[in-house]
CSV table of C-alpha atoms in Angstrom, one decimal:
chain,number,residue,atom,x,y,z
A,1,MET,CA,-46.5,11.9,-56.6
A,2,THR,CA,-45.5,10.3,-53.3
A,3,GLY,CA,-44.0,12.1,-50.4
A,4,GLU,CA,-40.7,10.4,-51.2
A,5,GLU,CA,-40.9,11.5,-54.8
A,6,VAL,CA,-41.6,15.0,-53.8
A,7,ALA,CA,-38.7,15.1,-51.4
A,8,ALA,CA,-36.4,13.6,-54.0
A,9,SER,CA,-37.5,16.1,-56.7
A,10,VAL,CA,-36.9,19.1,-54.4
A,11,ALA,CA,-33.4,17.8,-53.5
A,12,VAL,CA,-32.6,17.3,-57.1
A,13,ALA,CA,-33.9,20.7,-58.1
A,14,GLU,CA,-31.9,22.4,-55.4
A,15,ALA,CA,-28.7,20.6,-56.5
A,16,ILE,CA,-29.2,21.5,-60.1
A,17,SER,CA,-30.1,25.1,-59.2
A,18,ARG,CA,-26.9,25.5,-57.2
A,19,GLU,CA,-24.8,24.0,-60.0
A,20,LEU,CA,-26.5,26.3,-62.6
A,21,ASP,CA,-25.1,29.3,-60.6
A,22,GLU,CA,-21.6,28.5,-61.9
A,23,ASP,CA,-21.9,26.2,-64.9
A,24,PHE,CA,-24.1,24.8,-67.7
A,25,VAL,CA,-25.9,21.6,-66.7
A,26,GLY,CA,-26.6,18.8,-68.9
A,27,LEU,CA,-30.2,17.2,-69.0
A,28,TRP,CA,-28.6,13.9,-68.2
A,29,LYS,CA,-28.0,15.1,-64.6
A,30,LEU,CA,-31.7,15.2,-63.7
A,31,GLY,CA,-32.1,11.4,-64.4
A,32,TRP,CA,-28.8,10.7,-62.7
A,33,HIS,CA,-29.7,12.5,-59.5
A,34,LEU,CA,-33.3,11.1,-59.4
A,35,ARG,CA,-32.1,7.5,-59.7
A,36,ARG,CA,-29.6,8.1,-57.0
A,37,GLN,CA,-32.3,9.6,-54.8
A,38,ILE,CA,-34.8,6.8,-55.5
A,39,PRO,CA,-33.1,3.5,-56.7
A,40,GLY,CA,-35.4,1.4,-58.9
A,41,LEU,CA,-37.6,4.2,-60.0
A,42,PRO,CA,-39.4,3.3,-63.3
A,43,ASP,CA,-38.2,5.1,-66.5
A,44,GLU,CA,-41.6,6.8,-67.0
A,45,LYS,CA,-41.6,8.1,-63.4
A,46,VAL,CA,-38.1,9.4,-63.8
A,47,ARG,CA,-39.2,11.3,-66.8
A,48,SER,CA,-42.3,12.7,-65.2
A,49,LEU,CA,-40.4,13.9,-62.2
A,50,ALA,CA,-37.6,15.4,-64.4
A,51,GLY,CA,-40.3,17.3,-66.3
A,52,ALA,CA,-41.7,18.6,-63.0
A,53,ILE,CA,-38.3,19.8,-61.9
A,54,LEU,CA,-37.8,21.6,-65.2
A,55,GLN,CA,-41.1,23.4,-64.7
A,56,GLY,CA,-39.9,24.4,-61.2
A,57,LEU,CA,-36.6,25.7,-62.4
A,58,ARG,CA,-38.2,27.6,-65.2
A,59,GLY,CA,-39.4,30.1,-62.6
A,60,SER,CA,-35.8,30.8,-61.6
A,61,ALA,CA,-34.6,32.0,-65.0
A,62,VAL,CA,-33.5,28.6,-66.2
A,63,ARG,CA,-33.5,28.0,-69.9
A,64,VAL,CA,-33.4,24.7,-71.8
A,65,GLY,CA,-31.7,24.7,-75.1
A,66,SER,CA,-28.8,23.3,-77.2
A,67,LEU,CA,-25.2,23.9,-76.9
A,68,SER,CA,-23.0,23.9,-79.9
A,69,GLU,CA,-20.1,21.6,-79.5
A,70,GLU,CA,-18.2,23.4,-82.2
A,71,SER,CA,-18.6,27.0,-81.0
A,72,GLY,CA,-19.6,26.5,-77.4
A,73,ILE,CA,-22.6,28.9,-77.9
A,74,PHE,CA,-25.8,28.1,-76.1
A,75,THR,CA,-29.0,28.5,-78.1
A,76,PRO,CA,-32.2,28.5,-76.0
A,77,TRP,CA,-35.3,26.8,-77.2
A,78,PRO,CA,-38.6,28.8,-77.2
A,79,ALA,CA,-39.7,28.8,-73.6
A,80,GLU,CA,-43.2,27.6,-74.3
A,81,VAL,CA,-42.1,24.5,-76.0
A,82,ALA,CA,-38.6,23.9,-74.5
A,83,ILE,CA,-39.6,21.5,-71.7
A,84,ASP,CA,-42.1,19.5,-73.8
A,85,ARG,CA,-39.5,19.2,-76.6
A,86,ALA,CA,-36.8,18.0,-74.1
A,87,MET,CA,-39.2,15.4,-72.5
A,88,GLN,CA,-40.4,14.1,-75.9
A,89,ALA,CA,-36.8,13.6,-77.0
A,90,TRP,CA,-36.1,11.8,-73.7
A,91,ALA,CA,-39.0,9.5,-74.2
A,92,ALA,CA,-38.0,8.8,-77.8
A,93,LEU,CA,-34.5,8.1,-76.7
A,94,GLY,CA,-35.9,5.0,-74.7
A,95,ARG,CA,-33.4,5.5,-71.9
A,96,ASP,CA,-31.9,8.2,-69.7
A,97,PRO,CA,-29.9,10.8,-71.7
A,98,ASN,CA,-26.1,10.7,-71.2
A,99,ILE,CA,-23.6,13.5,-71.2
A,100,GLY,CA,-24.1,15.8,-74.3
A,101,GLU,CA,-27.4,14.3,-75.2
A,102,ILE,CA,-30.7,16.1,-75.9
A,103,ALA,CA,-30.3,19.5,-74.1
A,104,TRP,CA,-28.5,21.7,-71.6
A,105,LEU,CA,-29.8,24.0,-69.0
A,106,VAL,CA,-28.5,27.5,-68.4
A,107,ARG,CA,-29.5,30.1,-65.9
A,108,GLU,CA,-30.0,33.5,-67.5
A,109,ARG,CA,-28.3,36.5,-65.8
B,1,MET,CA,7.2,-63.8,-32.2
B,2,CYS,CA,9.3,-60.9,-33.5
B,3,THR,CA,12.9,-60.5,-32.6
B,4,GLN,CA,13.7,-58.2,-29.8
B,5,ASP,CA,16.7,-55.9,-30.2
B,6,PRO,CA,18.9,-56.7,-27.2
B,7,GLN,CA,20.2,-53.2,-27.0
B,8,THR,CA,17.0,-51.1,-27.5
B,9,GLY,CA,14.4,-53.6,-26.3
B,10,GLN,CA,12.2,-52.8,-29.3
B,11,TYR,CA,10.6,-55.4,-31.6
B,12,TYR,CA,11.0,-55.6,-35.4
B,13,GLY,CA,8.0,-55.6,-37.8
B,14,SER,CA,5.8,-52.7,-38.3
B,15,ASN,CA,2.6,-54.7,-37.8
B,16,CYS,CA,3.6,-56.5,-34.7
B,17,GLY,CA,2.8,-53.7,-32.3
B,18,SER,CA,5.3,-51.9,-30.1
B,19,GLN,CA,5.7,-55.0,-28.0
B,20,GLY,CA,5.5,-57.6,-30.8
B,21,GLN,CA,1.9,-58.5,-29.6
B,22,GLY,CA,-0.9,-59.5,-31.9
B,23,THR,CA,-1.8,-62.3,-34.2
B,24,THR,CA,-2.2,-62.7,-37.9
B,25,THR,CA,-3.7,-65.1,-40.4
B,26,ASP,CA,-1.2,-67.0,-42.5
B,27,ARG,CA,-2.1,-66.6,-46.2
B,28,ASP,CA,-1.1,-70.2,-47.0
B,29,THR,CA,-2.6,-72.2,-44.2
B,30,GLY,CA,-5.3,-69.9,-43.1
B,31,LEU,CA,-4.3,-70.6,-39.5
B,32,SER,CA,-3.9,-67.8,-36.9
B,33,SER,CA,-0.4,-67.5,-35.5
B,34,PRO,CA,1.6,-65.0,-33.4
B,35,CYS,CA,2.5,-61.9,-35.2
B,36,ARG,CA,5.4,-62.3,-37.5
B,37,CYS,CA,7.8,-59.7,-38.7
B,38,GLU,CA,7.1,-60.3,-42.3
B,39,ASP,CA,3.4,-59.5,-42.1
B,40,THR,CA,3.3,-55.9,-42.8
B,41,ASN,CA,0.2,-54.1,-44.1
B,42,GLY,CA,-1.1,-57.3,-45.7
B,43,PHE,CA,1.7,-57.3,-48.3
B,44,ASN,CA,4.3,-60.0,-48.5
B,45,GLN,CA,7.8,-58.8,-47.6
B,46,LYS,CA,11.0,-60.5,-46.8
B,47,PRO,CA,11.6,-61.0,-43.1
B,48,HIS,CA,13.4,-58.0,-41.6
B,49,ASP,CA,17.1,-58.5,-41.0
B,50,PRO,CA,17.7,-57.5,-37.4
B,51,ASN,CA,21.2,-56.4,-38.4
B,52,ASP,CA,19.5,-53.6,-40.5
B,53,TYR,CA,17.5,-52.4,-37.6
B,54,ASP,CA,19.2,-49.0,-37.2
B,55,ARG,CA,19.5,-48.4,-40.9
B,56,VAL,CA,17.1,-46.8,-43.4
B,57,ASP,CA,15.6,-49.6,-45.5
B,58,TRP,CA,16.3,-48.1,-48.8
B,59,GLY,CA,15.2,-51.3,-50.6
B,60,ASN,CA,11.7,-51.1,-49.3
B,61,ILE,CA,11.4,-47.4,-49.9
B,62,PHE,CA,12.5,-47.9,-53.5
B,63,THR,CA,10.1,-50.7,-54.2
B,64,ALA,CA,7.2,-48.9,-52.6
B,65,THR,CA,8.0,-45.6,-54.4
B,66,ALA,CA,8.4,-47.4,-57.7
B,67,GLY,CA,4.9,-48.9,-57.3
B,68,ILE,CA,3.3,-45.6,-56.3
B,69,VAL,CA,4.9,-43.9,-59.3
B,70,VAL,CA,3.7,-46.5,-61.7
B,71,ALA,CA,0.2,-46.3,-60.3
B,72,ALA,CA,0.3,-42.5,-60.4
B,73,VAL,CA,1.5,-42.3,-64.0
B,74,ILE,CA,-1.1,-44.7,-65.2
B,75,PHE,CA,-3.9,-43.1,-63.2
B,76,SER,CA,-3.0,-39.5,-64.3
B,77,GLY,CA,-2.9,-40.7,-67.9
B,78,CYS,CA,-6.4,-42.2,-68.0
B,79,ALA,CA,-8.5,-40.7,-65.3
B,80,THR,CA,-9.0,-37.1,-66.7
B,81,GLY,CA,-12.5,-36.5,-67.8
B,82,THR,CA,-13.7,-40.1,-67.5
B,83,ALA,CA,-17.1,-41.1,-66.1
B,84,LEU,CA,-17.4,-43.1,-62.8
B,85,VAL,CA,-17.0,-46.5,-64.5
B,86,GLY,CA,-13.9,-45.2,-66.3
B,87,ALA,CA,-12.4,-43.7,-63.1
B,88,PHE,CA,-13.0,-47.1,-61.3
B,89,ALA,CA,-11.4,-49.0,-64.1
B,90,CYS,CA,-8.5,-46.6,-64.3
B,91,GLY,CA,-8.0,-47.0,-60.6
B,92,VAL,CA,-8.1,-50.8,-60.8
B,93,VAL,CA,-5.5,-50.8,-63.5
B,94,ALA,CA,-3.2,-48.3,-61.8
B,95,GLY,CA,-3.5,-49.9,-58.4
B,96,ALA,CA,-2.9,-53.4,-59.8
B,97,ALA,CA,0.2,-52.3,-61.8
B,98,GLY,CA,1.6,-50.4,-58.9
B,99,SER,CA,1.1,-53.2,-56.4
B,100,ALA,CA,2.5,-55.7,-58.9
B,101,THR,CA,5.6,-53.6,-59.5
B,102,THR,CA,6.3,-53.3,-55.8
B,103,SER,CA,5.6,-57.0,-55.2
B,104,LEU,CA,7.9,-57.9,-58.2
B,105,LEU,CA,10.7,-55.7,-56.9
B,106,ASN,CA,10.4,-57.4,-53.5
B,107,GLY,CA,11.3,-60.7,-55.2
B,108,ASN,CA,7.9,-62.5,-54.7
B,109,ASP,CA,6.9,-65.4,-56.8
B,110,ALA,CA,4.3,-65.1,-59.6
B,111,ALA,CA,1.3,-66.2,-57.5
B,112,THR,CA,2.1,-63.7,-54.8
B,113,VAL,CA,2.6,-61.0,-57.3
B,114,ALA,CA,-0.8,-61.8,-58.8
B,115,GLU,CA,-2.4,-61.7,-55.4
B,116,ASP,CA,-0.8,-58.4,-54.5
B,117,ALA,CA,-1.9,-57.1,-58.0
B,118,ALA,CA,-5.5,-58.0,-57.3
B,119,LYS,CA,-5.5,-56.4,-53.8
B,120,GLY,CA,-3.9,-53.2,-55.3
B,121,GLY,CA,-6.4,-53.2,-58.1
B,122,LEU,CA,-9.3,-53.3,-55.7
B,123,TRP,CA,-7.9,-50.4,-53.6
B,124,GLY,CA,-7.1,-48.4,-56.8
B,125,GLY,CA,-10.6,-48.9,-58.1
B,126,LEU,CA,-12.0,-47.7,-54.8
B,127,PHE,CA,-9.8,-44.6,-54.7
B,128,GLY,CA,-10.5,-44.0,-58.4
B,129,GLY,CA,-14.2,-44.1,-57.7
B,130,LEU,CA,-13.9,-41.8,-54.7
B,131,GLY,CA,-11.8,-39.3,-56.5
B,132,TYR,CA,-14.4,-39.1,-59.3
B,133,GLY,CA,-17.2,-38.7,-56.8
B,134,ALA,CA,-15.1,-35.9,-55.0
B,135,SER,CA,-14.5,-34.1,-58.2
B,136,LYS,CA,-18.2,-34.2,-59.2
B,137,THR,CA,-19.2,-33.0,-55.8
B,138,ALA,CA,-16.8,-30.1,-56.0
B,139,GLN,CA,-18.2,-29.2,-59.4
B,140,ALA,CA,-21.7,-29.3,-58.0
B,141,LEU,CA,-20.9,-27.1,-55.1
B,142,ARG,CA,-19.1,-24.5,-57.3
B,143,PRO,CA,-21.4,-21.7,-58.6
B,144,ALA,CA,-22.0,-22.2,-62.3
B,145,ALA,CA,-20.5,-19.4,-64.4
B,146,PRO,CA,-23.1,-17.8,-66.6
B,147,LYS,CA,-22.6,-18.9,-70.2
B,148,LEU,CA,-22.3,-15.7,-72.2
B,149,PRO,CA,-21.4,-15.1,-75.8
B,150,LYS,CA,-17.6,-14.5,-76.1
B,151,ASP,CA,-17.9,-10.9,-77.0
B,152,VAL,CA,-20.3,-10.2,-74.1
B,153,ALA,CA,-18.0,-11.9,-71.6
B,154,VAL,CA,-15.0,-9.9,-72.8
B,155,ASN,CA,-17.0,-6.6,-72.6
B,156,GLU,CA,-18.0,-7.3,-69.1
B,157,VAL,CA,-14.4,-7.9,-68.1
B,158,ALA,CA,-13.4,-4.7,-69.9
B,159,ALA,CA,-16.2,-2.9,-68.2
B,160,LYS,CA,-15.2,-4.1,-64.8
B,161,THR,CA,-11.6,-3.2,-65.4
B,162,ALA,CA,-12.6,0.3,-66.6
B,163,THR,CA,-14.8,0.9,-63.5
B,164,THR,CA,-12.2,-0.3,-61.1
B,165,SER,CA,-9.6,1.9,-62.7
B,166,ALA,CA,-11.9,5.0,-62.6
B,167,TRP,CA,-12.7,4.1,-59.0
B,168,ASP,CA,-9.0,4.0,-58.1
B,169,ILE,CA,-8.4,7.3,-59.7
B,170,LEU,CA,-11.5,9.2,-58.4
B,171,MET,CA,-11.8,7.6,-55.0
B,172,PRO,CA,-8.3,7.2,-53.7
B,173,GLY,CA,-8.3,5.4,-50.4
B,174,GLY,CA,-12.2,5.3,-50.6
B,175,ASN,CA,-12.5,9.1,-50.4
B,176,ALA,CA,-13.6,11.2,-53.3
B,177,ILE,CA,-10.9,13.2,-55.0
B,178,GLY,CA,-10.7,17.0,-54.4
B,179,LYS,CA,-13.2,18.9,-52.3
B,180,ALA,CA,-17.0,19.1,-52.7
B,181,GLY,CA,-18.4,21.8,-55.0
B,182,THR,CA,-22.0,22.9,-55.0
B,183,ASP,CA,-22.8,19.4,-54.0
B,184,ALA,CA,-20.8,16.3,-53.1
B,185,THR,CA,-20.9,14.8,-56.5
B,186,ILE,CA,-19.0,17.8,-57.9
B,187,ARG,CA,-15.3,17.8,-57.1
B,188,GLU,CA,-13.2,20.9,-57.2
B,189,ILE,CA,-9.5,20.3,-57.9
B,190,SER,CA,-6.6,22.8,-57.9
B,191,GLY,CA,-5.0,22.7,-61.3
B,192,GLY,CA,-5.1,24.0,-64.9
B,193,TYR,CA,-6.0,22.7,-68.2
B,194,SER,CA,-3.0,20.4,-68.4
B,195,ASP,CA,-3.9,18.8,-65.1
B,196,ALA,CA,-7.4,18.3,-66.4
B,197,GLN,CA,-6.1,16.8,-69.6
B,198,ALA,CA,-3.9,14.4,-67.7
B,199,MET,CA,-6.9,13.2,-65.6
B,200,PHE,CA,-9.0,13.0,-68.7
B,201,ASN,CA,-6.5,10.8,-70.4
B,202,GLN,CA,-6.5,8.4,-67.4
B,203,LEU,CA,-10.2,8.2,-67.1
B,204,SER,CA,-10.9,7.8,-70.8
B,205,ARG,CA,-8.2,5.1,-71.3
B,206,GLY,CA,-9.6,2.2,-73.4
B,207,GLY,CA,-12.6,4.2,-74.4
B,208,ARG,CA,-13.9,5.4,-77.8
B,209,VAL,CA,-14.0,9.0,-78.8
B,210,VAL,CA,-17.5,10.0,-79.9
B,211,ALA,CA,-17.0,13.8,-80.1
B,212,ASN,CA,-13.9,15.8,-80.6
B,213,THR,CA,-14.0,19.6,-81.2
B,214,SER,CA,-11.9,22.6,-80.2
B,215,LYS,CA,-14.4,23.0,-77.2
B,216,LEU,CA,-14.7,19.5,-75.9
B,217,THR,CA,-13.7,15.9,-76.2
B,218,ARG,CA,-16.2,13.2,-75.2
B,219,VAL,CA,-15.3,9.5,-74.8
B,220,GLU,CA,-17.5,6.5,-74.3
B,221,LEU,CA,-16.1,3.9,-72.0
B,222,PRO,CA,-16.3,0.1,-72.4
B,223,ASN,CA,-18.7,-0.1,-69.4
B,224,GLY,CA,-21.1,2.3,-70.9
B,225,GLY,CA,-19.9,5.3,-69.0
B,226,VAL,CA,-19.0,8.5,-70.6
B,227,VAL,CA,-16.4,11.2,-69.7
B,228,GLN,CA,-16.1,14.6,-71.3
B,229,LEU,CA,-13.5,17.3,-71.1
B,230,ARG,CA,-14.7,20.8,-71.9
B,231,THR,CA,-13.2,24.2,-71.7
B,232,VAL,CA,-15.0,27.3,-73.0
B,233,MET,CA,-18.4,25.9,-72.3
B,234,SER,CA,-17.9,26.4,-68.6
B,235,ARG,CA,-19.1,29.8,-67.2
B,236,SER,CA,-16.0,30.2,-65.1
B,237,PRO,CA,-13.2,31.6,-67.2
B,238,ASN,CA,-9.8,29.9,-67.3
B,239,THR,CA,-11.2,26.6,-65.9
B,240,ALA,CA,-11.4,23.1,-67.3
B,241,THR,CA,-14.2,20.8,-66.5
B,242,ILE,CA,-14.5,17.0,-66.8
B,243,ASP,CA,-18.1,15.7,-66.9
B,244,VAL,CA,-18.2,12.2,-65.5
B,245,ASN,CA,-21.0,9.6,-65.8
B,246,ILE,CA,-19.6,6.2,-64.9
B,247,PRO,CA,-21.8,3.5,-63.4
B,248,GLY,CA,-21.2,3.0,-59.7
B,249,LEU,CA,-19.4,6.3,-59.1
B,250,ASP,CA,-21.1,9.1,-57.2
B,251,ILE,CA,-19.1,11.8,-59.0
B,252,THR,CA,-20.5,13.8,-61.9
B,253,LYS,CA,-18.0,16.5,-62.4
B,254,LEU,CA,-14.4,17.4,-61.8
B,255,LYS,CA,-13.9,21.2,-61.9
B,256,TYR,CA,-10.3,22.4,-62.2
B,257,ASN,CA,-9.6,25.7,-60.7
B,258,PRO,CA,-6.2,27.5,-61.3
């Protein structure tokens, strides 16, 4: 990870963390912010940085899971597999997730 | 020599110079002679009547205009899309016809009409060729438009329109709407659900609804962007949120606060 990538990852993690204080955050926002921080970043690098950011947020009570569009209820995925599951789904998608795709992030209170 | 007007002191004949000076070659004898009033632009015309000096020569204007019109009609009818040879030939025909028309209306004999037609044809061919060359040069200098399948081109136009519209709505005057939230890409706006709904209707215009429940509505835009209106999923009670992911826009969320 280059210095630029580290700085970008920290900036994105901070932005996501602040937003999680008041709202759910879609997984799509990680890719969106990373590409805005470092234009032209390869897809694989975006995914690896996003995974690292999720690992960092895990330490501040952030859970990854699904959000029912019918009931609005958030269901967290098991913590030990949640990040891998999200990143595998991202890789399988073959592009950055968009709004509502793959997973949501929630900060537990 | 040309006749000098006794009152104005000017000379008649457009090719004779302001003082009637100059020489010209007689078309019949080949001999040089002082400038004559009837030698105008190489075309044969009747000698100018000094009595008509102060009047508009409607006769000559008419004959010249008639020739131009004939040439223009012929040229416009045959020059479109032709190759260089075609453009030259078209110019020859148009120029010859136009010159012959003017010469005939001037009352010239057959030999003179034929000679004028030949001259006009040469000039017409020259201009036809020049016009063709100019049009080809302009085409070469113009950037070639990419050849896309029809549906792709239409989608690109639709996408550009959608982006422009969203930009106009969310960046009025170049400034992001509302005030910054937890970061500058999140915009907080005063208003309730009805305001959020009205905004969402504007942003999602022309899009395709991909999810519609009691909790949210998500619309895919023609440019690949996505907008989503949600209510209860937000942690803050009594608020409505519009998630925004539109290419080229640095706004990801509109949060409506009552």
